[in-house]
Amino acid sequence: MPVLEHGEVREWRRRTTSEQWLRFLGALGLTASLVAAGAAISAQTTWVFVLDAGLQLRDLGMRMFPPDGSYVGALARPLLDTLHIATLGTALGVVIAVPLAFAAAGPTTPSRVYVRPIAILVLVTSRSVNSIIWALMLVVLLGPGMLAGVLAIAFRSVGFVGKLVYEAIEEAPELPVMAMETTGAGRAQALAFGLVPQILPTMAGVSIYRWEINIREATILGLVGAGGIGMALQASIDALRWSQVSVILLGILGTVVVAELVSARVRQGLR
Amino acid sequence: MASELARQWRPPRRIESAAKRRIILGGVALYGLVALVTLDIDPARIAEGLSRTGAFFSGWLRPDFVTRWTDIRAGLLESLSMTAVATAAGILLSVPLGLGAARNLVPGPVYIASRGALSMFRAFHEIIVAILFVAMFGFGPFAGVVTLTVGSVGFLGKLLAEAVEDVDPAPLEALTAAGAPWASRVVFGVLPQVMPRVLGLALYRLDINFRESAVIGLVGAGGIGATLTTAFSRYEFESVSAILILIIGLVFAAEVISGRLRRRLL
């Protein structure tokens, strides 16, 4: 806490003068860049279309309501497909992620110089590319369908699960592993009995959490042709059948809520 | 005898009954089989697609930043603008909702209404929200900003509410005992405790918003995603590769910077 001295008088200040200036300039820069960003967006916006949004909303609402009840039966299969995509994708993602996590974590990596950076790069790449972009690429390669969806979900999950697991490995106390090694256990045995039990709850929790996220993601993969309820959504939007769109949205909402409840229950049980 | 027993020791099982364990494992295997069968794998189509991998990956390996550079630059700047505005708006709007959704601050009806609003904001994937907002506001970054703002409010509001519910109640009680009105209790009793965490989460959300801004362009909500979709539909894989490399680079840089900042804040 700086104290300024004016001859006899000592003045208490919360911040030094340079700190104050720094904060002021920081705030100014932040505000200026926000204004510039807002102006850039405003320049790209057709305001006439924005201003009649209320009208559009009313129009959309009227087309969506009442929901087309006869369409409910057609939803079961796409919803099940969505569930399969999320579950298989998560499972495959976890299977790929765990060895990568061991390769990326400091205490377990086979080589700090060669293997570790590559494993971390793979995890970062997987996380930076959204699952729908993965799906876009996989649909080009594998054709439209659920397989592309499953792989897209898996590729995106690898980074998420891998990162959290390798952080768990790095944070786990090393003593149990060392104790195993002093009893004459090999490296693999020491890790299996000294480390794995420590990270197993994290692994299970992270996987379930990712499964919940993946259910949500799997609902939209169909927009680019990767199977599931999104295909039905795209078809109904393209045909302007908004009364079916509202049914699909309700179906998605129900599935997401159920998945969230299941995931919360399981994670609570793991604790 | 004793050493024999010791050698046969196994760690205790998580599920003790062997029958129950078999039923669960069998069920999981059965489900996996059923799910795999429904995948409808078409080997002919995959073979055809794989024959194109050559063109696809050669495009990947020769990223072309130059040909579409003006489009890419404009898309990136638009994405960054959308991210900045949406995050700022999200923070501003999430404060009242987040405080309203904290059980220790507000009466029951307000709590339920705020929680309901917050979970409604998070119910749908950003892409679906974007489709609706594009239908409402027309194509362009404005719909994207609104989409990202809604996502940010849902995310930040929920986490703010959780942070507020976890605060140390002693300062609040002291303020109440001294007769402080509600606003003073929030400003002096709650905010100082939650501010560092909220700033950290806001930085994290900045990351997420940039990543999402690359995606909602697919349905017409502007940003680098729009540029990416255009490149994809023109089969310009060299440009696609360049855009993805830029996105990955920026996300990585943002993650490193926001990680540093968060560590300093906490």
Coordinates of C-alpha atoms in Angstrom, one line a residue:
Chain A
M1 CA 0.0 0.0 0.0
P2 CA 1.7 3.2 -1.2
V3 CA 2.0 6.2 1.1
L4 CA 2.7 9.5 -0.6
E5 CA 4.6 12.1 1.5
H6 CA 3.8 15.8 1.0
G7 CA 6.2 17.3 3.4
E8 CA 4.6 16.7 6.8
V9 CA 1.4 15.2 5.4
R10 CA 1.3 11.5 4.6
E11 CA -1.3 10.5 2.2
W12 CA -2.5 6.9 2.0
R13 CA -3.4 5.6 -1.5
R14 CA -4.8 2.3 -2.6
R15 CA -2.6 2.1 -5.7
T16 CA 0.5 3.9 -6.9
T17 CA 0.2 6.5 -9.6
S18 CA 1.6 4.3 -12.3
E19 CA -0.8 1.5 -11.3
Q20 CA -3.7 3.9 -11.5
W21 CA -2.6 5.0 -15.0
L22 CA -2.1 1.4 -16.1
R23 CA -5.6 0.5 -15.0
F24 CA -7.1 3.5 -16.6
L25 CA -5.3 2.9 -19.9
G26 CA -6.3 -0.8 -19.8
A27 CA -10.0 0.1 -19.2
L28 CA -9.8 2.7 -22.0
G29 CA -8.2 0.2 -24.4
L30 CA -10.8 -2.4 -23.6
T31 CA -13.7 0.0 -24.1
A32 CA -12.2 1.3 -27.4
S33 CA -11.8 -2.2 -28.8
L34 CA -15.3 -3.1 -27.7
V35 CA -16.7 0.0 -29.5
A36 CA -14.7 -0.8 -32.6
A37 CA -15.9 -4.4 -32.5
G38 CA -19.5 -3.3 -32.1
A39 CA -19.1 -0.8 -35.0
A40 CA -17.7 -3.6 -37.2
I41 CA -20.6 -5.8 -36.5
S42 CA -23.1 -3.0 -37.0
A43 CA -21.6 -2.2 -40.4
Q44 CA -22.2 -5.9 -41.4
T45 CA -25.7 -5.9 -40.2
T46 CA -28.8 -5.2 -42.3
W47 CA -30.7 -3.4 -39.6
V48 CA -34.0 -3.5 -41.4
F49 CA -34.0 -7.3 -40.9
V50 CA -33.1 -6.9 -37.2
L51 CA -35.8 -4.3 -36.5
D52 CA -38.6 -6.5 -37.8
A53 CA -37.4 -9.4 -35.6
G54 CA -40.6 -9.1 -33.4
L55 CA -42.7 -9.7 -36.5
Q56 CA -40.5 -12.6 -37.6
L57 CA -40.7 -14.1 -34.2
R58 CA -44.5 -13.9 -34.2
D59 CA -44.6 -15.4 -37.6
L60 CA -42.2 -18.2 -36.7
G61 CA -44.2 -18.9 -33.5
M62 CA -47.4 -19.1 -35.5
R63 CA -45.9 -21.6 -37.9
M64 CA -44.4 -23.7 -35.1
F65 CA -47.6 -23.9 -33.1
P66 CA -49.4 -26.2 -32.8
P67 CA -46.7 -28.8 -33.0
D68 CA -47.4 -31.6 -35.6
G69 CA -48.4 -34.5 -33.3
S70 CA -48.4 -37.0 -36.1
Y71 CA -44.7 -36.5 -36.5
V72 CA -43.8 -37.8 -33.1
G73 CA -43.7 -41.5 -34.2
A74 CA -41.1 -40.7 -36.9
L75 CA -38.7 -39.3 -34.3
A76 CA -38.0 -42.4 -32.3
R77 CA -35.4 -43.8 -34.7
P78 CA -33.4 -40.5 -35.2
L79 CA -33.4 -39.9 -31.4
L80 CA -32.1 -43.5 -30.8
D81 CA -29.5 -42.9 -33.5
T82 CA -28.4 -39.7 -31.7
L83 CA -28.0 -41.6 -28.5
H84 CA -25.9 -44.3 -30.2
I85 CA -23.7 -41.7 -31.9
A86 CA -23.0 -40.0 -28.6
T87 CA -22.4 -43.3 -26.6
L88 CA -20.2 -45.0 -29.2
G89 CA -18.4 -41.8 -30.0
T90 CA -17.7 -41.2 -26.3
A91 CA -16.5 -44.8 -25.8
L92 CA -14.2 -44.7 -28.8
G93 CA -12.9 -41.2 -27.7
V94 CA -12.1 -42.5 -24.2
V95 CA -10.3 -45.5 -25.6
I96 CA -8.1 -43.3 -27.7
A97 CA -7.7 -40.6 -25.1
V98 CA -6.4 -42.7 -22.2
P99 CA -3.1 -43.9 -23.8
L100 CA -2.6 -40.3 -25.1
A101 CA -3.1 -38.9 -21.6
F102 CA -0.4 -41.3 -20.2
A103 CA 1.9 -40.3 -23.1
A104 CA 1.3 -36.6 -22.3
A105 CA 1.6 -36.6 -18.5
G106 CA 5.0 -35.7 -17.1
P107 CA 5.3 -38.7 -14.7
T108 CA 4.2 -41.4 -17.1
T109 CA 5.4 -40.3 -20.5
P110 CA 7.9 -42.6 -22.2
S111 CA 9.9 -39.6 -23.5
R112 CA 9.7 -36.0 -22.4
V113 CA 11.4 -34.7 -25.5
Y114 CA 9.8 -36.7 -28.3
V115 CA 6.5 -38.3 -27.2
R116 CA 5.1 -35.7 -24.8
P117 CA 5.0 -32.7 -27.1
I118 CA 3.4 -34.8 -29.9
A119 CA 0.7 -36.1 -27.5
I120 CA -0.1 -32.7 -26.2
L121 CA -0.3 -31.3 -29.8
V122 CA -2.7 -34.1 -30.8
L123 CA -4.9 -33.3 -27.7
V124 CA -4.9 -29.5 -28.5
T125 CA -5.7 -30.1 -32.2
S126 CA -8.6 -32.4 -31.2
R127 CA -10.0 -29.8 -28.8
S128 CA -9.6 -26.8 -31.1
V129 CA -11.7 -28.3 -34.0
N130 CA -15.4 -28.4 -33.1
S131 CA -17.1 -31.7 -33.6
I132 CA -19.3 -30.3 -36.4
I133 CA -16.2 -29.3 -38.3
W134 CA -14.8 -32.8 -37.8
A135 CA -18.1 -34.1 -39.1
L136 CA -17.9 -31.8 -42.1
M137 CA -14.5 -33.4 -43.0
L138 CA -15.5 -37.0 -42.2
V139 CA -18.7 -36.7 -44.3
V140 CA -16.5 -35.9 -47.3
L141 CA -14.3 -38.9 -46.6
L142 CA -16.8 -41.5 -45.4
G143 CA -20.1 -40.4 -46.9
P144 CA -23.1 -39.2 -45.0
G145 CA -24.3 -41.4 -42.1
M146 CA -23.8 -42.2 -38.5
L147 CA -20.3 -43.5 -38.9
A148 CA -19.0 -40.0 -39.6
G149 CA -21.0 -38.8 -36.6
V150 CA -19.5 -41.4 -34.3
L151 CA -15.9 -40.6 -35.4
A152 CA -16.5 -36.8 -35.2
I153 CA -17.7 -37.2 -31.6
A154 CA -14.8 -39.4 -30.8
F155 CA -12.2 -37.1 -32.3
R156 CA -13.5 -34.1 -30.4
S157 CA -13.8 -36.1 -27.1
V158 CA -10.2 -37.3 -27.3
G159 CA -8.9 -33.8 -26.5
F160 CA -11.3 -33.1 -23.7
V161 CA -11.0 -36.4 -21.9
G162 CA -7.3 -36.6 -22.6
K163 CA -6.5 -33.2 -21.1
L164 CA -8.5 -33.8 -17.9
V165 CA -7.0 -37.3 -17.4
Y166 CA -3.5 -36.2 -18.0
E167 CA -4.0 -33.3 -15.5
A168 CA -5.3 -35.9 -13.0
I169 CA -2.2 -38.1 -13.6
E170 CA 0.1 -35.1 -13.0
E171 CA -1.8 -34.1 -9.8
A172 CA -1.9 -37.6 -8.3
P173 CA 0.6 -38.2 -5.4
E174 CA 3.6 -40.2 -6.5
L175 CA 4.2 -42.0 -3.2
P176 CA 2.0 -45.0 -3.9
V177 CA 3.8 -45.6 -7.2
M178 CA 7.2 -45.3 -5.5
A179 CA 6.0 -47.6 -2.7
M180 CA 5.0 -50.2 -5.4
E181 CA 8.4 -49.9 -7.0
T182 CA 10.3 -50.4 -3.8
T183 CA 8.5 -53.7 -3.3
G184 CA 10.0 -54.8 -6.6
A185 CA 7.0 -54.2 -8.9
G186 CA 7.8 -53.5 -12.5
R187 CA 6.9 -50.1 -14.1
A188 CA 3.6 -51.4 -15.5
Q189 CA 2.6 -53.1 -12.2
A190 CA 3.5 -50.0 -10.2
L191 CA 1.3 -47.8 -12.5
A192 CA -1.6 -50.3 -12.5
F193 CA -1.7 -50.5 -8.7
G194 CA -0.2 -47.2 -7.6
L195 CA -1.6 -44.7 -10.1
V196 CA -4.6 -46.1 -11.9
P197 CA -6.8 -46.5 -8.8
Q198 CA -6.1 -42.8 -8.0
I199 CA -7.3 -41.5 -11.4
L200 CA -10.1 -44.0 -12.1
P201 CA -12.8 -41.9 -10.4
T202 CA -11.7 -38.8 -12.4
M203 CA -11.7 -40.9 -15.6
A204 CA -15.2 -42.2 -15.0
G205 CA -16.6 -38.8 -14.1
V206 CA -15.0 -37.0 -17.0
S207 CA -16.3 -39.7 -19.4
I208 CA -19.8 -39.4 -18.2
Y209 CA -19.6 -35.6 -18.3
R210 CA -18.4 -35.8 -21.9
W211 CA -21.1 -38.2 -22.8
E212 CA -23.7 -35.6 -21.6
I213 CA -22.0 -32.9 -23.7
N214 CA -21.9 -35.3 -26.7
I215 CA -25.6 -36.0 -26.6
R216 CA -26.1 -32.3 -27.1
E217 CA -23.5 -32.2 -29.9
A218 CA -24.9 -35.3 -31.6
T219 CA -28.2 -33.6 -32.0
I220 CA -26.7 -31.1 -34.5
L221 CA -24.2 -33.3 -36.4
G222 CA -27.0 -34.2 -38.8
L223 CA -27.0 -30.7 -40.2
V224 CA -23.9 -31.6 -42.1
G225 CA -25.1 -35.1 -42.9
A226 CA -23.5 -37.1 -40.0
G227 CA -26.7 -38.9 -38.8
G228 CA -29.1 -38.5 -35.9
I229 CA -31.9 -36.1 -35.2
G230 CA -30.1 -33.2 -36.9
M231 CA -30.8 -34.8 -40.3
A232 CA -34.6 -34.7 -39.5
L233 CA -34.2 -31.1 -38.3
Q234 CA -32.4 -30.1 -41.5
A235 CA -35.0 -31.8 -43.6
S236 CA -37.9 -30.1 -41.8
I237 CA -36.3 -26.7 -42.0
D238 CA -35.5 -27.1 -45.7
A239 CA -39.1 -28.0 -46.3
L240 CA -40.2 -25.1 -44.1
R241 CA -42.3 -27.5 -42.0
W242 CA -42.0 -25.5 -38.8
S243 CA -44.7 -27.5 -37.0
Q244 CA -42.3 -30.5 -37.3
V245 CA -39.4 -28.4 -36.2
S246 CA -41.1 -27.6 -32.9
V247 CA -41.7 -31.3 -32.3
I248 CA -38.0 -32.1 -33.0
L249 CA -36.9 -29.3 -30.7
L250 CA -39.1 -30.7 -27.9
G251 CA -37.7 -34.2 -28.6
I252 CA -34.1 -32.8 -28.3
L253 CA -35.0 -30.9 -25.2
G254 CA -36.4 -34.0 -23.5
T255 CA -33.3 -36.1 -24.5
V256 CA -30.9 -33.5 -23.2
V257 CA -32.7 -33.1 -19.9
V258 CA -32.8 -36.9 -19.4
A259 CA -29.1 -37.2 -20.3
E260 CA -28.2 -34.4 -17.8
L261 CA -30.2 -36.1 -15.0
V262 CA -28.5 -39.5 -15.7
S263 CA -25.1 -37.9 -15.8
A264 CA -25.7 -35.9 -12.6
R265 CA -26.9 -39.1 -10.8
V266 CA -23.9 -41.2 -12.0
R267 CA -21.4 -38.5 -11.1
Q268 CA -22.9 -38.1 -7.6
G269 CA -22.6 -41.9 -7.2
L270 CA -18.9 -41.8 -8.1
R271 CA -18.0 -39.3 -5.4
Chain B
M1 CA -0.7 -71.7 3.2
A2 CA -0.7 -68.1 4.3
S3 CA 1.8 -67.1 1.6
E4 CA -0.4 -68.9 -1.0
L5 CA -3.3 -66.8 0.1
A6 CA -1.3 -63.7 0.0
R7 CA -0.2 -64.4 -3.6
Q8 CA -3.8 -64.8 -4.6
W9 CA -4.9 -61.5 -3.2
R10 CA -6.9 -59.3 -5.7
P11 CA -8.1 -55.8 -5.1
P12 CA -11.8 -55.7 -4.1
R13 CA -14.3 -55.3 -6.9
R14 CA -16.4 -52.3 -7.3
I15 CA -19.5 -54.4 -7.8
E16 CA -19.3 -57.3 -5.4
S17 CA -21.9 -59.8 -6.7
A18 CA -20.4 -61.8 -9.6
A19 CA -23.9 -62.3 -11.2
K20 CA -24.7 -58.6 -11.1
R21 CA -21.3 -57.8 -12.7
R22 CA -21.9 -60.3 -15.5
I23 CA -25.4 -58.9 -16.2
I24 CA -24.0 -55.3 -16.4
L25 CA -21.1 -56.3 -18.6
G26 CA -23.3 -58.4 -20.8
G27 CA -25.8 -55.5 -21.1
V28 CA -23.1 -53.1 -22.1
A29 CA -21.7 -55.5 -24.7
L30 CA -25.2 -56.2 -26.1
Y31 CA -25.9 -52.4 -26.3
G32 CA -22.6 -51.9 -28.1
L33 CA -23.4 -54.6 -30.6
V34 CA -26.9 -53.3 -31.3
A35 CA -25.6 -49.7 -31.7
L36 CA -22.8 -50.9 -34.0
V37 CA -25.3 -52.7 -36.2
T38 CA -27.4 -49.6 -36.6
L39 CA -24.5 -47.6 -37.9
D40 CA -25.2 -48.8 -41.4
I41 CA -21.6 -48.8 -42.6
D42 CA -21.4 -48.8 -46.4
P43 CA -18.0 -50.2 -47.4
A44 CA -18.5 -49.2 -51.1
R45 CA -19.0 -45.5 -50.2
I46 CA -16.1 -45.5 -47.7
A47 CA -13.8 -47.1 -50.3
E48 CA -14.9 -44.3 -52.8
G49 CA -14.3 -41.7 -50.2
L50 CA -10.9 -43.1 -49.2
S51 CA -9.9 -43.0 -52.9
R52 CA -10.3 -39.2 -52.5
T53 CA -8.2 -39.0 -49.4
G54 CA -5.3 -38.2 -51.7
A55 CA -6.8 -35.0 -53.0
F56 CA -8.1 -34.3 -49.5
F57 CA -4.9 -34.7 -47.6
S58 CA -2.7 -33.1 -50.3
G59 CA -4.9 -30.1 -49.9
W60 CA -4.3 -30.3 -46.1
L61 CA -0.6 -30.5 -46.4
R62 CA -0.5 -27.4 -48.7
P63 CA -2.4 -24.8 -46.8
D64 CA -3.1 -21.8 -49.0
F65 CA -3.3 -18.6 -47.0
V66 CA -2.9 -16.3 -50.0
T67 CA -5.7 -16.9 -52.6
R68 CA -8.6 -16.1 -50.2
W69 CA -6.6 -14.0 -47.8
T70 CA -9.0 -11.0 -47.9
D71 CA -11.9 -13.3 -47.1
I72 CA -10.1 -15.1 -44.4
R73 CA -8.9 -11.8 -42.8
A74 CA -12.4 -10.3 -42.8
G75 CA -13.8 -13.5 -41.4
L76 CA -11.3 -13.7 -38.6
L77 CA -11.8 -10.0 -37.7
E78 CA -15.5 -10.5 -37.7
S79 CA -15.2 -13.6 -35.4
L80 CA -13.0 -11.6 -33.0
S81 CA -15.5 -8.7 -33.0
M82 CA -18.4 -11.1 -32.4
T83 CA -16.4 -12.8 -29.6
A84 CA -15.6 -9.5 -27.8
V85 CA -19.1 -8.0 -28.0
A86 CA -20.9 -11.3 -27.1
T87 CA -18.6 -11.9 -24.1
A88 CA -19.0 -8.3 -22.8
A89 CA -22.8 -8.5 -23.2
G90 CA -22.9 -11.9 -21.7
I91 CA -21.0 -10.8 -18.6
L92 CA -23.3 -7.8 -18.1
L93 CA -26.5 -9.8 -18.5
S94 CA -25.3 -12.8 -16.5
V95 CA -24.7 -10.7 -13.3
P96 CA -28.4 -10.0 -12.5
L97 CA -29.5 -13.5 -13.6
G98 CA -26.7 -15.2 -11.7
L99 CA -27.4 -13.2 -8.5
G100 CA -31.1 -14.1 -8.9
A101 CA -30.3 -17.8 -9.2
A102 CA -28.3 -17.9 -5.9
R103 CA -30.5 -19.4 -3.2
N104 CA -28.8 -17.5 -0.4
L105 CA -29.7 -14.1 -1.8
V106 CA -33.2 -14.1 -3.2
P107 CA -36.7 -15.3 -2.2
G108 CA -38.0 -18.6 -3.7
P109 CA -40.0 -17.4 -6.7
V110 CA -37.1 -15.2 -8.0
Y111 CA -34.7 -18.1 -7.6
I112 CA -36.9 -20.5 -9.5
A113 CA -37.6 -18.0 -12.3
S114 CA -33.9 -17.2 -12.7
R115 CA -32.8 -20.9 -12.6
G116 CA -35.4 -21.7 -15.2
A117 CA -34.3 -18.9 -17.5
L118 CA -30.6 -19.9 -17.2
S119 CA -31.3 -23.6 -17.9
M120 CA -33.5 -22.5 -20.9
F121 CA -30.5 -20.6 -22.2
R122 CA -28.3 -23.7 -22.1
A123 CA -30.9 -26.2 -23.3
F124 CA -30.1 -26.1 -27.0
H125 CA -26.9 -26.4 -28.8
E126 CA -25.5 -23.1 -30.1
I127 CA -26.1 -24.2 -33.7
I128 CA -29.9 -24.6 -33.1
V129 CA -30.1 -21.3 -31.3
A130 CA -28.2 -19.7 -34.2
I131 CA -30.7 -21.2 -36.7
L132 CA -33.6 -19.6 -34.9
F133 CA -31.8 -16.2 -34.5
V134 CA -30.8 -16.2 -38.2
A135 CA -34.5 -16.8 -39.0
M136 CA -35.4 -13.8 -36.8
F137 CA -32.6 -11.3 -37.5
G138 CA -31.5 -12.3 -41.0
F139 CA -28.1 -13.6 -42.1
G140 CA -25.0 -11.9 -40.7
P141 CA -22.9 -11.4 -37.5
F142 CA -25.7 -9.8 -35.5
A143 CA -27.5 -13.2 -35.2
G144 CA -24.2 -14.7 -34.3
V145 CA -23.6 -12.1 -31.5
V146 CA -27.0 -12.8 -30.0
T147 CA -26.4 -16.5 -30.2
L148 CA -23.1 -16.3 -28.4
T149 CA -24.5 -13.8 -25.9
V150 CA -27.3 -16.3 -25.0
G151 CA -24.7 -19.1 -24.6
S152 CA -22.5 -16.9 -22.4
V153 CA -25.3 -15.8 -20.2
G154 CA -26.4 -19.4 -19.6
F155 CA -22.8 -20.5 -18.8
L156 CA -21.6 -17.5 -16.7
G157 CA -24.9 -17.1 -14.9
K158 CA -25.0 -20.7 -13.7
L159 CA -21.4 -20.7 -12.6
L160 CA -21.8 -17.2 -10.9
A161 CA -24.8 -18.5 -9.0
E162 CA -22.8 -21.5 -7.9
A163 CA -20.0 -19.3 -6.8
V164 CA -22.4 -17.0 -4.9
E165 CA -24.0 -20.0 -3.1
D166 CA -20.5 -21.1 -2.0
V167 CA -19.4 -17.8 -0.4
D168 CA -18.4 -17.5 3.2
P169 CA -21.7 -16.4 4.9
A170 CA -20.0 -14.5 7.8
P171 CA -19.6 -11.2 6.0
L172 CA -23.2 -11.4 4.8
E173 CA -24.4 -12.0 8.3
A174 CA -22.4 -9.1 9.6
L175 CA -23.8 -6.8 7.0
T176 CA -27.3 -8.0 7.7
A177 CA -26.8 -7.5 11.5
A178 CA -25.5 -4.0 10.8
G179 CA -28.8 -3.3 8.9
A180 CA -27.3 -3.1 5.4
P181 CA -29.9 -3.1 2.6
W182 CA -29.8 -5.9 0.0
A183 CA -27.7 -4.0 -2.6
S184 CA -25.0 -3.2 0.0
R185 CA -24.9 -6.8 1.1
V186 CA -24.3 -7.9 -2.4
V187 CA -21.7 -5.3 -3.3
F188 CA -19.7 -5.6 0.0
G189 CA -20.5 -9.1 1.2
V190 CA -20.7 -11.2 -2.0
L191 CA -18.9 -9.5 -4.9
P192 CA -15.4 -9.2 -3.4
Q193 CA -15.6 -13.0 -2.7
V194 CA -16.7 -14.0 -6.2
M195 CA -15.0 -11.5 -8.4
P196 CA -11.7 -13.3 -9.1
R197 CA -13.6 -16.5 -10.0
V198 CA -16.0 -14.7 -12.2
L199 CA -13.3 -12.9 -14.1
G200 CA -11.5 -16.3 -14.6
L201 CA -14.7 -17.8 -16.0
A202 CA -15.3 -14.8 -18.2
L203 CA -11.8 -15.3 -19.7
Y204 CA -12.6 -19.0 -20.2
R205 CA -15.8 -18.1 -21.9
L206 CA -13.9 -15.7 -24.2
D207 CA -12.1 -18.8 -25.5
I208 CA -15.3 -20.8 -25.9
N209 CA -17.0 -18.0 -27.8
F210 CA -14.2 -17.7 -30.3
R211 CA -14.3 -21.4 -30.9
E212 CA -18.1 -21.4 -31.3
S213 CA -17.9 -18.4 -33.6
A214 CA -16.0 -20.6 -36.0
V215 CA -19.0 -23.0 -36.0
I216 CA -22.2 -20.9 -36.0
G217 CA -21.2 -19.4 -39.4
L218 CA -22.2 -22.8 -40.8
V219 CA -25.9 -21.8 -40.5
G220 CA -25.4 -18.2 -41.7
A221 CA -24.5 -16.4 -38.4
G222 CA -21.3 -14.8 -39.8
G223 CA -17.7 -15.0 -38.7
I224 CA -14.8 -17.2 -39.8
G225 CA -17.3 -20.1 -39.9
A226 CA -19.0 -18.5 -42.9
T227 CA -15.7 -18.3 -44.7
L228 CA -14.9 -21.9 -43.8
T229 CA -18.3 -23.1 -45.1
T230 CA -17.7 -21.3 -48.3
A231 CA -14.3 -22.8 -48.8
F232 CA -15.7 -26.3 -48.0
S233 CA -18.5 -25.9 -50.5
R234 CA -16.1 -24.8 -53.2
Y235 CA -13.9 -27.9 -52.4
E236 CA -11.0 -25.5 -51.8
F237 CA -9.3 -27.8 -49.2
E238 CA -6.1 -25.7 -49.4
S239 CA -8.1 -22.7 -48.0
V240 CA -10.0 -24.9 -45.5
S241 CA -6.7 -26.2 -44.2
A242 CA -5.3 -22.6 -43.9
I243 CA -8.5 -21.5 -42.0
L244 CA -8.4 -24.5 -39.6
I245 CA -4.7 -23.9 -38.9
L246 CA -5.4 -20.3 -38.1
I247 CA -8.3 -21.3 -35.8
I248 CA -6.2 -23.9 -34.0
G249 CA -3.3 -21.4 -33.6
L250 CA -5.6 -18.7 -32.3
V251 CA -7.4 -21.0 -29.9
F252 CA -4.1 -22.3 -28.6
A253 CA -2.7 -18.8 -28.1
A254 CA -5.9 -17.7 -26.4
E255 CA -5.8 -20.8 -24.2
V256 CA -2.2 -20.1 -23.1
I257 CA -2.8 -16.4 -22.5
S258 CA -6.1 -16.8 -20.6
G259 CA -4.6 -19.6 -18.6
R260 CA -1.7 -17.3 -17.5
L261 CA -4.2 -14.5 -16.7
R262 CA -6.5 -16.9 -14.8
R263 CA -3.6 -18.2 -12.7
R264 CA -2.6 -14.6 -11.8
L265 CA -6.2 -13.8 -10.9
L266 CA -6.8 -16.8 -8.6

